Amino acid sequence: MADGITVHGRYIQLSNISGTLSGDILRLRRNLPNLTDNWDIDGDKVTKIESVPIPPEENFPEDFDHTDADLELLPLIEIDESKHFVKRCKYRREILNLLKCQGDSCPGTPISPHLIHLLGKSADGKLVFEKLFPWQHGVSQASSLTDYKRWLLQLIEALRCLHSFGIIHRDLSLKNIMFSQDRQNLVLIDLESKWGTFFAPELTSTIDDKKLDDAGWSAQSDIYDIGPLLKGWVYRNVPINTLIEWPVPQPLDTIVEACTKAVPEQRPSLEELNKIVEAIEIIC
């Protein structure tokens, strides 16, 4: 250790106490004090830490399913990198969810153009999809209210289709949104319905794969996730913690507020949310 820096870097412990120094630092309202060594900032009290605890390690389990039999039923696709992208399939549930959304066949007919379409498998046993463009392609450019309204309506349609089959996405985040090259069409990907975000307050966070289905994900938690996702679109980024206050401009703030109600029953249904978004007035 040199100049108070551990092998893991400088150690600063912050308590989430709103309206205090530590709470303001967590919310990016104030900077860290200019301190050397390792410190505990608890509210407005700053105390030097003499013995630094070892950071816990999160060892996520290797919980891959046996998917060989499911992959065997998919058509073989000759990969054209200009037209396709591939991914390793970790869970049977992903294949089953994808097939449900395209008439229980492959390539089948997608029930929504805003859900990822499974084309088949590659020679090395990966899932094959139409090539799309990652979220940065869509939102890193200047986006208008017209763009946000169109993407929200497309996302709502995608979720309607999933929920009609009893599929909860669980992981509505920037990385799982892709776009067409012209940015006109949003496509929701990653239908694993396994791991996900724990933004909604009613969820029970866990890294135990055997407890994931009991974590509380629901149609209402998917709706909650639209709030943080919309913030990510506006700020073109992901906050470093859930306490970051990222206000969004009107009229999008109304949507974020409605989706992120603490009580699930107070959040709008997808049908109600669709009406709210449809009512957004675009002034040319």
XYZ file of N, CA and C in Angstrom:
852
model
N 0.844 -1.188 0.000
C 0.000 0.000 0.000
C 0.883 1.243 0.000
N 0.611 2.178 -0.928
C 1.370 3.417 -1.012
C 0.411 4.585 -0.980
N 0.729 5.594 -0.118
C -0.110 6.794 -0.026
C -1.574 6.435 0.204
N -1.789 5.393 1.021
C -3.161 5.039 1.379
C -3.935 4.302 0.319
N -3.286 3.919 -0.784
C -3.994 3.243 -1.861
C -3.800 1.738 -1.722
N -4.887 0.984 -1.640
C -4.812 -0.459 -1.498
C -4.551 -1.092 -2.861
N -4.345 -2.416 -2.845
C -4.141 -3.131 -4.105
C -5.369 -3.038 -4.981
N -6.518 -2.720 -4.388
C -7.766 -2.572 -5.138
C -8.036 -1.113 -5.499
N -7.123 -0.193 -5.122
C -7.358 1.226 -5.338
C -7.727 1.912 -4.024
N -8.015 3.184 -4.075
C -8.410 3.902 -2.867
C -9.804 3.446 -2.433
N -10.002 3.317 -1.133
C -11.267 2.809 -0.597
C -12.037 3.961 0.039
N -13.208 4.253 -0.496
C -14.102 5.264 0.057
C -15.455 4.612 0.300
N -15.926 4.660 1.527
C -17.228 4.090 1.870
C -18.229 5.226 2.037
N -19.338 5.157 1.282
C -20.335 6.219 1.285
C -21.675 5.679 1.771
N -22.312 6.410 2.674
C -23.634 6.028 3.171
C -24.704 6.821 2.423
N -25.781 6.153 2.088
C -26.871 6.803 1.367
C -27.782 7.528 2.364
N -27.374 8.755 2.730
C -28.174 9.588 3.615
C -28.483 10.871 2.870
N -29.703 10.985 2.408
C -30.096 12.121 1.576
C -29.892 13.445 2.303
N -29.440 14.474 1.565
C -29.258 15.801 2.134
C -27.973 15.994 2.894
N -27.068 15.015 2.836
C -25.775 15.108 3.511
C -24.661 14.993 2.482
N -23.412 15.139 2.952
C -22.264 15.056 2.051
C -22.229 13.720 1.322
N -22.350 12.619 2.064
C -22.254 11.308 1.414
C -23.407 11.081 0.447
N -24.613 11.492 0.836
C -25.762 11.345 -0.056
C -25.621 12.182 -1.308
N -25.095 13.400 -1.153
C -24.912 14.270 -2.316
C -23.843 13.741 -3.258
N -22.789 13.129 -2.709
C -21.745 12.546 -3.567
C -22.332 11.406 -4.396
N -23.123 10.549 -3.763
C -23.739 9.438 -4.478
C -24.669 9.920 -5.583
N -25.284 11.077 -5.383
C -26.216 11.628 -6.375
C -25.530 12.590 -7.348
N -24.177 12.662 -7.260
C -23.367 13.519 -8.137
C -23.677 15.003 -7.967
N -24.173 15.381 -6.782
C -24.400 16.800 -6.506
C -23.138 17.477 -6.002
N -22.262 16.699 -5.353
C -20.990 17.235 -4.848
C -19.867 16.265 -5.185
N -18.649 16.814 -5.277
C -17.478 15.994 -5.545
C -16.946 15.388 -4.251
N -16.152 14.353 -4.392
C -15.445 13.810 -3.237
C -14.485 14.858 -2.686
N -14.338 14.944 -1.366
C -13.322 15.840 -0.809
C -11.933 15.417 -1.277
N -11.016 16.352 -1.258
C -9.632 16.074 -1.673
C -8.916 15.383 -0.525
N -9.047 14.071 -0.460
C -8.504 13.294 0.644
C -7.506 12.259 0.139
N -6.495 11.998 0.946
C -5.628 10.854 0.699
C -6.086 9.721 1.609
N -5.471 8.571 1.487
C -5.805 7.412 2.308
C -7.230 6.926 2.038
N -7.804 6.186 2.987
C -9.099 5.542 2.823
C -10.066 6.091 3.871
N -11.323 6.352 3.459
C -12.215 7.085 4.329
C -13.637 6.517 4.292
N -14.300 6.697 5.435
C -15.731 6.411 5.548
C -16.441 7.755 5.643
N -17.322 8.034 4.665
C -18.107 9.268 4.700
C -19.540 8.859 5.006
N -19.940 9.115 6.235
C -21.248 8.705 6.740
C -22.049 9.966 7.037
N -22.921 10.346 6.107
C -23.605 11.627 6.255
C -22.602 12.753 6.064
N -22.447 13.587 7.101
C -21.452 14.661 7.055
C -20.207 14.332 7.874
N -20.154 13.136 8.405
C -19.021 12.714 9.228
C -18.006 11.977 8.367
N -16.753 12.446 8.407
C -15.683 11.846 7.611
C -14.674 11.224 8.560
N -14.495 9.901 8.450
C -13.623 9.162 9.366
C -12.618 8.340 8.570
N -11.360 8.413 8.972
C -10.321 7.628 8.296
C -10.491 6.145 8.617
N -10.321 5.309 7.614
C -10.417 3.857 7.787
C -8.997 3.299 7.891
N -8.709 2.658 9.000
C -7.369 2.103 9.210
C -7.232 0.715 8.594
N -8.296 -0.082 8.700
C -8.262 -1.447 8.173
C -9.288 -1.565 7.051
N -8.799 -1.722 5.840
C -9.673 -1.738 4.672
C -10.220 -3.149 4.443
N -11.541 -3.312 4.392
C -12.099 -4.643 4.123
C -11.824 -5.077 2.694
N -11.738 -6.373 2.507
C -11.527 -6.907 1.153
C -12.852 -6.865 0.405
N -12.875 -6.268 -0.788
C -14.136 -6.189 -1.545
C -14.677 -7.576 -1.834
N -15.989 -7.766 -1.675
C -16.570 -9.088 -1.969
C -16.510 -9.383 -3.462
N -16.425 -10.634 -3.782
C -16.421 -11.057 -5.176
C -17.779 -11.641 -5.527
N -18.311 -11.186 -6.659
C -19.580 -11.730 -7.129
C -19.282 -12.829 -8.146
N -19.442 -14.042 -7.726
C -19.177 -15.179 -8.602
C -20.490 -15.675 -9.189
N -20.825 -15.142 -10.365
C -22.057 -15.580 -11.008
C -21.891 -17.011 -11.517
N -22.844 -17.853 -11.254
C -22.714 -19.262 -11.619
C -22.741 -19.481 -13.128
N -22.030 -20.497 -13.567
C -22.115 -20.930 -14.962
C -23.342 -21.826 -15.076
N -24.460 -21.217 -15.474
C -25.730 -21.942 -15.428
C -26.286 -22.215 -16.816
N -25.409 -22.556 -17.753
C -25.843 -22.845 -19.112
C -26.713 -24.093 -19.143
N -27.779 -24.031 -19.959
C -28.632 -25.201 -20.172
C -28.042 -26.085 -21.268
N -28.551 -27.311 -21.331
C -28.229 -28.188 -22.467
C -29.210 -27.852 -23.593
N -28.709 -27.241 -24.633
C -29.579 -26.755 -25.710
C -29.389 -27.519 -27.019
N -28.592 -28.573 -27.006
C -28.275 -29.283 -28.255
C -29.533 -29.777 -28.965
N -30.465 -30.361 -28.210
C -31.669 -30.921 -28.833
C -32.520 -29.822 -29.465
N -32.588 -28.661 -28.827
C -33.369 -27.545 -29.376
C -32.691 -26.960 -30.607
N -31.379 -26.840 -30.554
C -30.637 -26.304 -31.698
C -30.750 -27.226 -32.908
N -30.833 -28.523 -32.648
C -30.902 -29.498 -33.730
C -32.130 -29.272 -34.609
N -33.193 -28.707 -34.042
C -34.440 -28.508 -34.778
C -34.435 -27.236 -35.633
N -33.426 -26.397 -35.456
C -33.376 -25.128 -36.184
C -32.690 -25.308 -37.538
N -33.118 -24.579 -38.556
C -32.473 -24.685 -39.866
C -31.047 -24.133 -39.827
N -30.198 -24.729 -40.635
C -28.806 -24.294 -40.722
C -28.711 -23.098 -41.662
N -28.048 -22.050 -41.201
C -27.905 -20.822 -41.969
C -26.440 -20.614 -42.343
N -26.187 -20.351 -43.609
C -24.839 -19.977 -44.025
C -24.636 -18.502 -43.688
N -23.659 -18.228 -42.871
C -23.491 -16.900 -42.314
C -22.916 -15.923 -43.344
N -23.596 -14.803 -43.463
C -23.116 -13.662 -44.241
C -22.979 -12.514 -43.249
N -21.759 -12.131 -42.920
C -21.539 -11.140 -41.867
C -22.158 -9.793 -42.190
N -22.448 -9.535 -43.434
C -23.091 -8.274 -43.794
C -24.595 -8.306 -43.527
N -25.144 -9.521 -43.318
C -26.586 -9.669 -43.129
C -26.971 -10.264 -41.781
N -26.054 -10.949 -41.112
C -26.390 -11.705 -39.913
C -25.526 -11.314 -38.726
N -26.072 -11.524 -37.530
C -25.231 -11.570 -36.336
C -25.610 -12.825 -35.562
N -24.644 -13.353 -34.814
C -24.843 -14.621 -34.116
C -24.550 -14.439 -32.636
N -25.129 -15.316 -31.819
C -24.833 -15.310 -30.391
C -24.947 -16.732 -29.856
N -24.179 -17.010 -28.830
C -24.253 -18.303 -28.180
C -25.541 -18.375 -27.376
N -26.227 -19.479 -27.475
C -27.460 -19.670 -26.717
C -27.117 -20.314 -25.380
N -27.500 -19.638 -24.291
C -27.191 -20.162 -22.966
C -28.354 -20.919 -22.336
N -29.588 -20.565 -22.730
C -30.750 -21.131 -22.052
C -31.799 -21.607 -23.052
N -32.396 -22.758 -22.763
C -33.475 -23.274 -23.599
C -34.614 -22.269 -23.683
N -34.844 -21.560 -22.591
C -35.959 -20.624 -22.533
C -35.867 -19.577 -23.639
N -34.656 -19.199 -24.001
C -34.512 -18.190 -25.059
C -35.054 -18.725 -26.384
N -34.686 -19.953 -26.727
C -35.174 -20.533 -27.982
C -36.694 -20.675 -27.949
N -37.224 -21.161 -26.835
C -38.665 -21.346 -26.724
C -39.406 -20.014 -26.831
N -38.879 -18.965 -26.181
C -39.513 -17.645 -26.255
C -39.471 -17.086 -27.668
N -38.321 -17.235 -28.319
C -38.194 -16.747 -29.691
C -39.189 -17.440 -30.614
N -39.314 -18.754 -30.475
C -40.227 -19.502 -31.337
C -41.681 -19.118 -31.076
N -42.033 -18.895 -29.816
C -43.400 -18.461 -29.499
C -43.761 -17.191 -30.258
N -42.762 -16.312 -30.413
C -43.009 -14.998 -31.021
C -42.933 -15.027 -32.542
N -42.802 -16.209 -33.108
C -42.793 -16.306 -34.574
C -43.538 -17.550 -35.048
N -44.644 -17.830 -34.385
C -45.522 -18.906 -34.823
C -45.035 -20.295 -34.512
N -44.179 -20.443 -33.507
C -43.645 -21.749 -33.095
C -42.896 -22.460 -34.209
N -42.314 -21.693 -35.113
C -41.499 -22.299 -36.171
C -40.329 -21.380 -36.493
N -39.382 -21.920 -37.224
C -38.186 -21.155 -37.582
C -37.845 -21.419 -39.048
N -37.755 -20.395 -39.897
C -37.740 -18.987 -39.492
C -39.098 -18.425 -39.114
N -40.180 -19.012 -39.533
C -41.497 -18.576 -39.095
C -41.832 -17.157 -39.517
N -42.909 -16.638 -38.923
C -43.358 -15.279 -39.202
C -43.431 -14.505 -37.897
N -42.614 -13.464 -37.717
C -42.620 -12.711 -36.454
C -43.971 -12.058 -36.195
N -44.413 -12.084 -34.945
C -45.671 -11.431 -34.601
C -45.487 -9.923 -34.459
N -44.243 -9.480 -34.371
C -43.962 -8.044 -34.287
C -42.628 -7.757 -34.953
N -42.549 -6.699 -35.752
C -41.262 -6.317 -36.342
C -40.315 -5.713 -35.310
N -40.808 -5.539 -34.093
C -39.988 -4.912 -33.061
C -39.483 -5.907 -32.031
N -39.604 -7.200 -32.355
C -38.993 -8.270 -31.580
C -37.969 -8.967 -32.462
N -36.861 -9.350 -31.870
C -35.796 -10.002 -32.628
C -36.317 -11.289 -33.270
N -35.892 -11.536 -34.504
C -36.389 -12.664 -35.295
C -35.296 -13.712 -35.430
N -35.559 -14.901 -34.914
C -34.620 -16.016 -35.013
C -34.693 -16.632 -36.408
N -33.551 -16.665 -37.092
C -33.504 -17.210 -38.454
C -33.095 -18.676 -38.483
N -32.284 -19.091 -37.517
C -31.804 -20.462 -37.499
C -30.541 -20.563 -36.675
N -29.696 -21.535 -37.031
C -28.442 -21.747 -36.307
C -27.286 -21.718 -37.288
N -26.109 -21.407 -36.763
C -24.884 -21.426 -37.561
C -24.260 -22.807 -37.500
N -23.240 -23.030 -38.303
C -22.576 -24.334 -38.333
C -21.939 -24.677 -36.986
N -21.571 -23.646 -36.210
C -20.962 -23.916 -34.903
C -21.979 -23.833 -33.766
N -23.277 -23.900 -34.110
C -24.308 -24.029 -33.088
C -24.720 -22.755 -32.397
N -24.529 -21.613 -33.034
C -24.971 -20.352 -32.463
C -26.298 -19.934 -33.102
N -27.045 -19.109 -32.380
C -28.295 -18.586 -32.913
C -27.998 -17.498 -33.941
N -28.788 -17.472 -35.021
C -28.558 -16.529 -36.115
C -29.742 -15.571 -36.216
N -29.416 -14.288 -36.306
C -30.429 -13.241 -36.417
C -30.052 -12.286 -37.546
N -31.033 -11.506 -37.966
C -30.757 -10.435 -38.923
C -29.817 -9.423 -38.275
N -28.888 -8.909 -39.048
C -27.946 -7.929 -38.520
C -28.666 -6.612 -38.244
N -28.490 -6.125 -37.020
C -29.055 -4.845 -36.612
C -27.941 -3.975 -36.039
N -28.308 -2.804 -35.545
C -27.314 -1.870 -35.053
C -27.546 -1.601 -33.569
N -26.481 -1.543 -32.757
C -26.632 -1.420 -31.307
C -27.224 -0.071 -30.899
N -27.568 0.014 -29.618
C -28.282 1.184 -29.109
C -27.541 2.484 -29.386
N -26.187 2.430 -29.373
C -25.424 3.656 -29.610
C -25.737 4.239 -30.987
N -25.998 3.379 -31.962
C -26.320 3.843 -33.307
C -27.611 4.651 -33.305
N -28.551 4.249 -32.460
C -29.825 4.950 -32.434
C -29.799 6.217 -31.629
N -29.294 6.139 -30.379
C -29.472 7.270 -29.467
C -28.247 8.158 -29.340
N -27.097 7.752 -29.872
C -25.905 8.595 -29.735
C -25.958 9.789 -30.671
N -26.822 9.715 -31.668
C -27.026 10.854 -32.542
C -28.111 11.757 -31.951
N -28.207 12.967 -32.480
C -29.238 13.884 -32.003
C -30.612 13.273 -32.254
N -31.401 13.139 -31.191
C -32.720 12.526 -31.295
C -33.786 13.564 -30.969
N -34.881 13.485 -31.672
C -35.974 14.435 -31.498
C -37.086 13.795 -30.685
N -38.049 14.612 -30.274
C -39.222 14.080 -29.588
C -39.970 13.100 -30.484
N -39.941 13.352 -31.775
C -40.555 12.423 -32.733
C -39.907 11.053 -32.646
N -38.555 11.013 -32.530
C -37.834 9.740 -32.401
C -38.254 9.018 -31.125
N -38.244 9.741 -30.001
C -38.583 9.109 -28.725
C -40.009 8.566 -28.737
N -40.921 9.323 -29.300
C -42.319 8.873 -29.358
C -42.418 7.609 -30.196
N -41.788 7.586 -31.351
C -41.848 6.409 -32.227
C -41.238 5.193 -31.531
N -40.075 5.372 -30.919
C -39.418 4.242 -30.266
C -40.229 3.731 -29.083
N -40.828 4.634 -28.311
C -41.647 4.197 -27.177
C -42.842 3.379 -27.644
N -43.520 3.821 -28.690
C -44.663 3.069 -29.210
C -44.230 1.707 -29.726
N -43.065 1.645 -30.357
C -42.561 0.365 -30.851
C -42.189 -0.557 -29.696
N -41.596 -0.001 -28.658
C -41.255 -0.799 -27.484
C -42.513 -1.325 -26.803
N -43.525 -0.480 -26.676
C -44.788 -0.912 -26.069
C -45.400 -2.054 -26.878
N -45.357 -1.949 -28.198
C -45.884 -3.037 -29.026
C -45.126 -4.331 -28.784
N -43.789 -4.238 -28.717
C -42.976 -5.428 -28.479
C -43.331 -6.065 -27.140
N -43.491 -5.249 -26.111
C -43.840 -5.777 -24.789
C -45.244 -6.366 -24.771
N -46.171 -5.747 -25.481
C -47.522 -6.308 -25.580
C -47.466 -7.736 -26.118
N -46.682 -7.919 -27.171
C -46.575 -9.251 -27.774
C -45.964 -10.240 -26.790
N -44.888 -9.845 -26.129
C -44.260 -10.739 -25.156
C -45.237 -11.103 -24.041
N -45.851 -10.094 -23.469
C -46.740 -10.339 -22.328
C -47.955 -11.169 -22.728
N -48.389 -11.072 -23.990
C -49.532 -11.875 -24.439
C -49.217 -13.365 -24.409
N -47.928 -13.703 -24.466
C -47.494 -15.103 -24.373
C -47.011 -15.456 -22.972
N -47.195 -14.532 -22.028
C -46.738 -14.788 -20.672
C -45.239 -14.648 -20.507
N -44.589 -13.967 -21.435
C -43.131 -13.786 -21.382
C -42.822 -12.433 -20.746
N -42.057 -12.445 -19.665
C -41.577 -11.210 -19.034
C -40.128 -11.025 -19.464
N -39.818 -9.858 -19.976
C -38.472 -9.662 -20.516
C -37.421 -9.651 -19.417
N -37.654 -8.920 -18.345
C -36.800 -8.823 -17.159
C -35.613 -7.874 -17.325
N -35.177 -7.597 -18.551
C -33.901 -6.883 -18.712
C -34.025 -5.780 -19.762
N -35.000 -4.883 -19.572
C -35.139 -3.760 -20.492
C -34.040 -2.748 -20.184
N -32.969 -2.816 -20.923
C -31.832 -1.927 -20.715
C -31.266 -1.545 -22.071
N -30.417 -0.538 -22.085
C -29.887 -0.032 -23.348
C -29.283 -1.130 -24.206
N -28.532 -2.037 -23.581
C -27.824 -3.060 -24.352
C -28.764 -4.006 -25.077
N -30.027 -4.049 -24.660
C -30.978 -4.966 -25.289
C -31.935 -4.280 -26.253
N -31.560 -3.075 -26.655
C -32.306 -2.350 -27.678
C -31.414 -2.182 -28.896
N -31.911 -2.594 -30.055
C -31.161 -2.412 -31.295
C -32.031 -1.650 -32.291
N -31.383 -1.184 -33.354
C -32.066 -0.333 -34.315
C -31.775 -0.759 -35.744
N -32.699 -0.399 -36.623
C -32.430 -0.529 -38.049
C -31.393 0.530 -38.430
N -30.800 0.362 -39.582
C -29.741 1.278 -39.987
C -30.220 2.719 -40.066
N -31.475 2.928 -40.488
C -31.990 4.286 -40.620
C -32.550 4.840 -39.308
N -32.455 4.076 -38.201
C -32.902 4.489 -36.868
C -34.417 4.608 -36.750
N -35.147 4.189 -37.765
C -36.601 4.321 -37.723
C -37.249 3.225 -36.895
N -36.628 2.065 -36.853
C -37.250 0.917 -36.194
C -36.407 0.422 -35.023
N -37.066 0.288 -33.894
C -36.472 -0.282 -32.685
C -36.769 -1.777 -32.650
N -35.793 -2.559 -32.189
C -35.979 -4.010 -32.050
C -35.499 -4.428 -30.665
N -36.371 -5.102 -29.932
C -36.048 -5.600 -28.600
C -35.415 -6.983 -28.724
N -34.241 -7.145 -28.118
C -33.517 -8.413 -28.218
C -33.381 -9.052 -26.837
N -32.699 -10.180 -26.800
C -32.385 -10.922 -25.580
C -33.647 -11.392 -24.876
N -34.230 -12.452 -25.408
C -35.456 -13.006 -24.828
C -35.156 -14.196 -23.917
N -34.017 -14.150 -23.237
C -33.651 -15.235 -22.328
C -34.612 -15.341 -21.149
N -35.118 -14.193 -20.680
C -35.982 -14.158 -19.492
C -35.365 -14.930 -18.330
N -34.090 -14.672 -18.105
C -33.372 -15.355 -17.028
C -32.859 -14.314 -16.042
N -31.662 -13.793 -16.266
C -31.133 -12.707 -15.458
C -31.749 -11.394 -15.925
N -31.725 -10.392 -15.071
C -32.299 -9.115 -15.465
C -31.908 -7.987 -14.536
N -32.561 -6.848 -14.703
C -32.334 -5.705 -13.840
C -33.175 -5.852 -12.576
N -32.767 -5.144 -11.551
C -33.521 -5.147 -10.291
C -33.903 -3.716 -9.922
N -34.284 -2.938 -10.934
C -34.645 -1.546 -10.684
C -35.950 -1.418 -9.901
N -36.947 -2.198 -10.267
C -38.257 -2.079 -9.615
C -38.129 -2.423 -8.129
N -38.668 -1.589 -7.245
C -38.437 -1.780 -5.802
C -39.031 -3.058 -5.230
N -40.008 -3.652 -5.906
C -40.622 -4.869 -5.369
C -39.788 -6.124 -5.630
N -38.722 -5.997 -6.416
C -37.925 -7.164 -6.774
C -36.938 -7.537 -5.672
N -36.644 -8.823 -5.576
C -35.670 -9.329 -4.615
C -34.381 -9.666 -5.357
N -33.343 -8.866 -5.135
C -32.085 -9.064 -5.851
C -31.408 -10.356 -5.398
N -30.877 -11.101 -6.359
C -30.197 -12.353 -6.051
C -29.216 -12.698 -7.151
N -28.148 -13.412 -6.794
C -27.258 -13.972 -7.812
C -27.342 -15.500 -7.799
N -28.350 -16.004 -7.112
C -28.601 -17.438 -7.079
C -29.556 -17.781 -8.228
N -29.048 -18.478 -9.237
C -29.864 -18.749 -10.424
C -31.099 -19.578 -10.102
N -31.065 -20.318 -9.003
C -32.223 -21.136 -8.633
C -33.346 -20.298 -8.019
N -33.049 -19.056 -7.642
C -34.051 -18.193 -7.025
C -34.544 -17.105 -7.971
N -34.041 -17.081 -9.195
C -34.379 -15.988 -10.100
C -35.865 -15.925 -10.414
N -36.495 -17.077 -10.613
C -37.915 -17.070 -10.971
C -38.805 -16.626 -9.820
N -38.233 -16.537 -8.619
C -38.988 -16.060 -7.460
C -38.634 -14.625 -7.095
N -37.862 -13.946 -7.969
C -37.410 -12.586 -7.650
C -38.528 -11.561 -7.772
N -39.624 -11.915 -8.469
C -40.771 -11.022 -8.534
C -40.950 -10.288 -9.843
N -40.177 -10.641 -10.883
C -40.351 -9.986 -12.179
C -41.767 -10.209 -12.688
N -42.328 -9.167 -13.285
C -43.714 -9.217 -13.746
C -43.896 -8.219 -14.878
N -45.101 -8.197 -15.432
C -45.402 -7.180 -16.446
C -45.199 -5.782 -15.866
N -45.523 -5.616 -14.581
C -45.365 -4.306 -13.942
C -43.894 -3.921 -13.781
N -43.025 -4.899 -13.529
C -41.596 -4.564 -13.414
C -41.005 -4.241 -14.784
N -41.497 -4.888 -15.832
C -41.080 -4.499 -17.189
C -41.457 -3.043 -17.464
N -42.663 -2.655 -17.052
C -43.111 -1.273 -17.259
C -42.243 -0.316 -16.450
N -41.889 -0.692 -15.222
C -41.007 0.152 -14.412
C -39.702 0.425 -15.167
N -39.156 -0.606 -15.812
C -37.860 -0.476 -16.477
C -37.882 0.481 -17.661
N -39.069 0.801 -18.161
C -39.150 1.777 -19.249
C -38.639 3.137 -18.776
N -38.846 3.456 -17.494
C -38.383 4.732 -16.953
C -36.876 4.901 -17.045
N -36.084 4.012 -16.423
C -34.625 4.108 -16.550
C -34.148 3.996 -17.998
N -34.828 3.178 -18.801
C -34.435 3.047 -20.201
C -34.606 4.366 -20.937
N -35.722 5.054 -20.714
C -35.964 6.334 -21.369
C -34.930 7.368 -20.929
N -34.555 7.350 -19.658
C -33.488 8.240 -19.197
C -32.183 7.947 -19.943
N -31.903 6.648 -20.137
C -30.694 6.275 -20.867
C -30.698 6.781 -22.293
N -31.872 6.752 -22.934
C -31.965 7.296 -24.290
C -31.649 8.785 -24.297
N -32.234 9.513 -23.351
C -32.068 10.968 -23.328
C -30.618 11.351 -23.025
N -30.000 10.662 -22.053
C -28.641 11.004 -21.645
C -27.571 10.230 -22.418
N -28.026 9.266 -23.225
C -27.112 8.469 -24.057
C -26.038 7.783 -23.210
N -26.465 7.276 -22.070
C -25.512 6.699 -21.138
C -26.259 5.868 -20.112
N -25.487 5.205 -19.239
C -26.051 4.422 -18.139
C -25.516 5.009 -16.837
N -26.369 5.346 -15.865
C -25.875 5.931 -14.608
C -25.016 4.943 -13.834
N -24.050 5.467 -13.055
C -23.150 4.588 -12.315
C -23.827 3.970 -11.098
N -24.949 4.533 -10.666
C -25.743 3.903 -9.614
C -27.184 4.380 -9.742
N -28.081 3.719 -9.036
C -29.510 4.010 -9.186
C -29.940 5.277 -8.460
N -29.024 5.918 -7.733
C -29.365 7.138 -7.014
C -29.156 8.387 -7.865
N -28.495 8.235 -9.011
C -28.238 9.386 -9.868
C -29.557 9.998 -10.301
N -29.676 11.306 -10.148
C -30.903 12.005 -10.519
C -30.738 12.563 -11.926
N -31.431 11.945 -12.856
C -31.359 12.346 -14.259
C -32.736 12.822 -14.694
N -33.055 14.078 -14.461
C -34.357 14.569 -14.922
C -34.418 14.595 -16.439
N -35.563 14.259 -16.981
C -35.754 14.307 -18.432
C -36.735 15.425 -18.755
N -36.657 15.987 -19.947
C -37.516 17.127 -20.291
C -38.967 16.712 -20.492
N -39.838 17.688 -20.394
C -41.237 17.460 -20.731
C -41.358 17.194 -22.227
N -42.307 16.363 -22.632
C -43.294 15.636 -21.828
C -42.824 14.250 -21.397
N -41.553 13.937 -21.642
C -41.050 12.602 -21.315
C -41.012 12.367 -19.815
N -40.891 13.438 -19.029
C -40.844 13.284 -17.579
C -42.120 12.646 -17.041
N -43.245 12.927 -17.682
C -44.519 12.337 -17.259
C -44.506 10.825 -17.418
N -43.882 10.355 -18.489
C -43.803 8.916 -18.749
C -42.899 8.242 -17.731
N -41.739 8.852 -17.472
C -40.814 8.288 -16.483
C -41.481 8.219 -15.114
N -42.145 9.286 -14.716
C -42.803 9.323 -13.412
C -43.890 8.258 -13.314
N -44.681 8.093 -14.359
C -45.760 7.102 -14.331
C -45.215 5.682 -14.257
N -44.184 5.395 -15.039
C -43.642 4.031 -15.094
C -42.926 3.639 -13.804
N -42.356 4.599 -13.109
C -41.528 4.283 -11.939
C -42.241 4.509 -10.615
N -43.555 4.440 -10.618
C -44.286 4.482 -9.353
C -43.806 3.323 -8.475
N -43.629 3.603 -7.189
C -43.111 2.577 -6.278
C -44.066 1.396 -6.131
N -45.363 1.676 -6.179
C -46.369 0.616 -6.036
C -46.710 0.076 -7.423
N -46.501 -1.213 -7.686
C -46.733 -1.758 -9.031
C -48.123 -1.479 -9.583
N -49.140 -1.568 -8.729
C -50.515 -1.386 -9.188
C -50.805 0.051 -9.627
N -49.949 0.974 -9.243
C -50.148 2.375 -9.622
C -49.494 2.721 -10.956
N -48.715 1.793 -11.498
C -48.105 2.030 -12.804
C -49.144 1.806 -13.903
N -49.012 2.501 -15.025
C -49.985 2.296 -16.105
C -49.819 0.922 -16.737
N -50.899 0.395 -17.265
C -50.809 -0.802 -18.101
C -50.181 -0.394 -19.424
N -49.829 -1.361 -20.246
C -49.269 -1.030 -21.558
C -50.290 -0.283 -22.409
N -51.566 -0.645 -22.280
C -52.610 0.043 -23.036
C -52.727 1.505 -22.594
N -52.675 1.732 -21.296
C -52.732 3.100 -20.775
C -51.487 3.879 -21.169
N -50.341 3.225 -21.091
C -49.090 3.886 -21.466
C -49.091 4.242 -22.948
N -49.637 3.360 -23.771
C -49.720 3.637 -25.203
C -50.532 4.915 -25.464
N -51.637 5.087 -24.722
C -52.462 6.291 -24.884
C -51.696 7.543 -24.463
N -50.921 7.431 -23.376
C -50.130 8.574 -22.913
C -49.118 8.995 -23.966
N -48.453 7.998 -24.562
C -47.431 8.303 -25.564
C -48.090 8.831 -26.845
N -49.184 8.213 -27.255
C -49.890 8.678 -28.451
C -50.315 10.137 -28.315
N -50.608 10.555 -27.078
C -51.091 11.923 -26.859
C -49.979 12.969 -26.909
N -48.733 12.530 -26.975
C -47.633 13.506 -27.070
C -47.771 14.299 -28.353
N -47.828 15.585 -28.210
C -48.005 16.460 -29.370
C -46.665 16.823 -29.980
N -46.522 16.587 -31.245
C -45.307 16.931 -31.984
C -45.543 18.238 -32.716
N -44.776 19.248 -32.342
C -44.905 20.554 -32.984
C -43.793 20.703 -34.020
N -44.174 20.811 -35.251
C -43.200 20.909 -36.342
C -42.714 22.364 -36.498
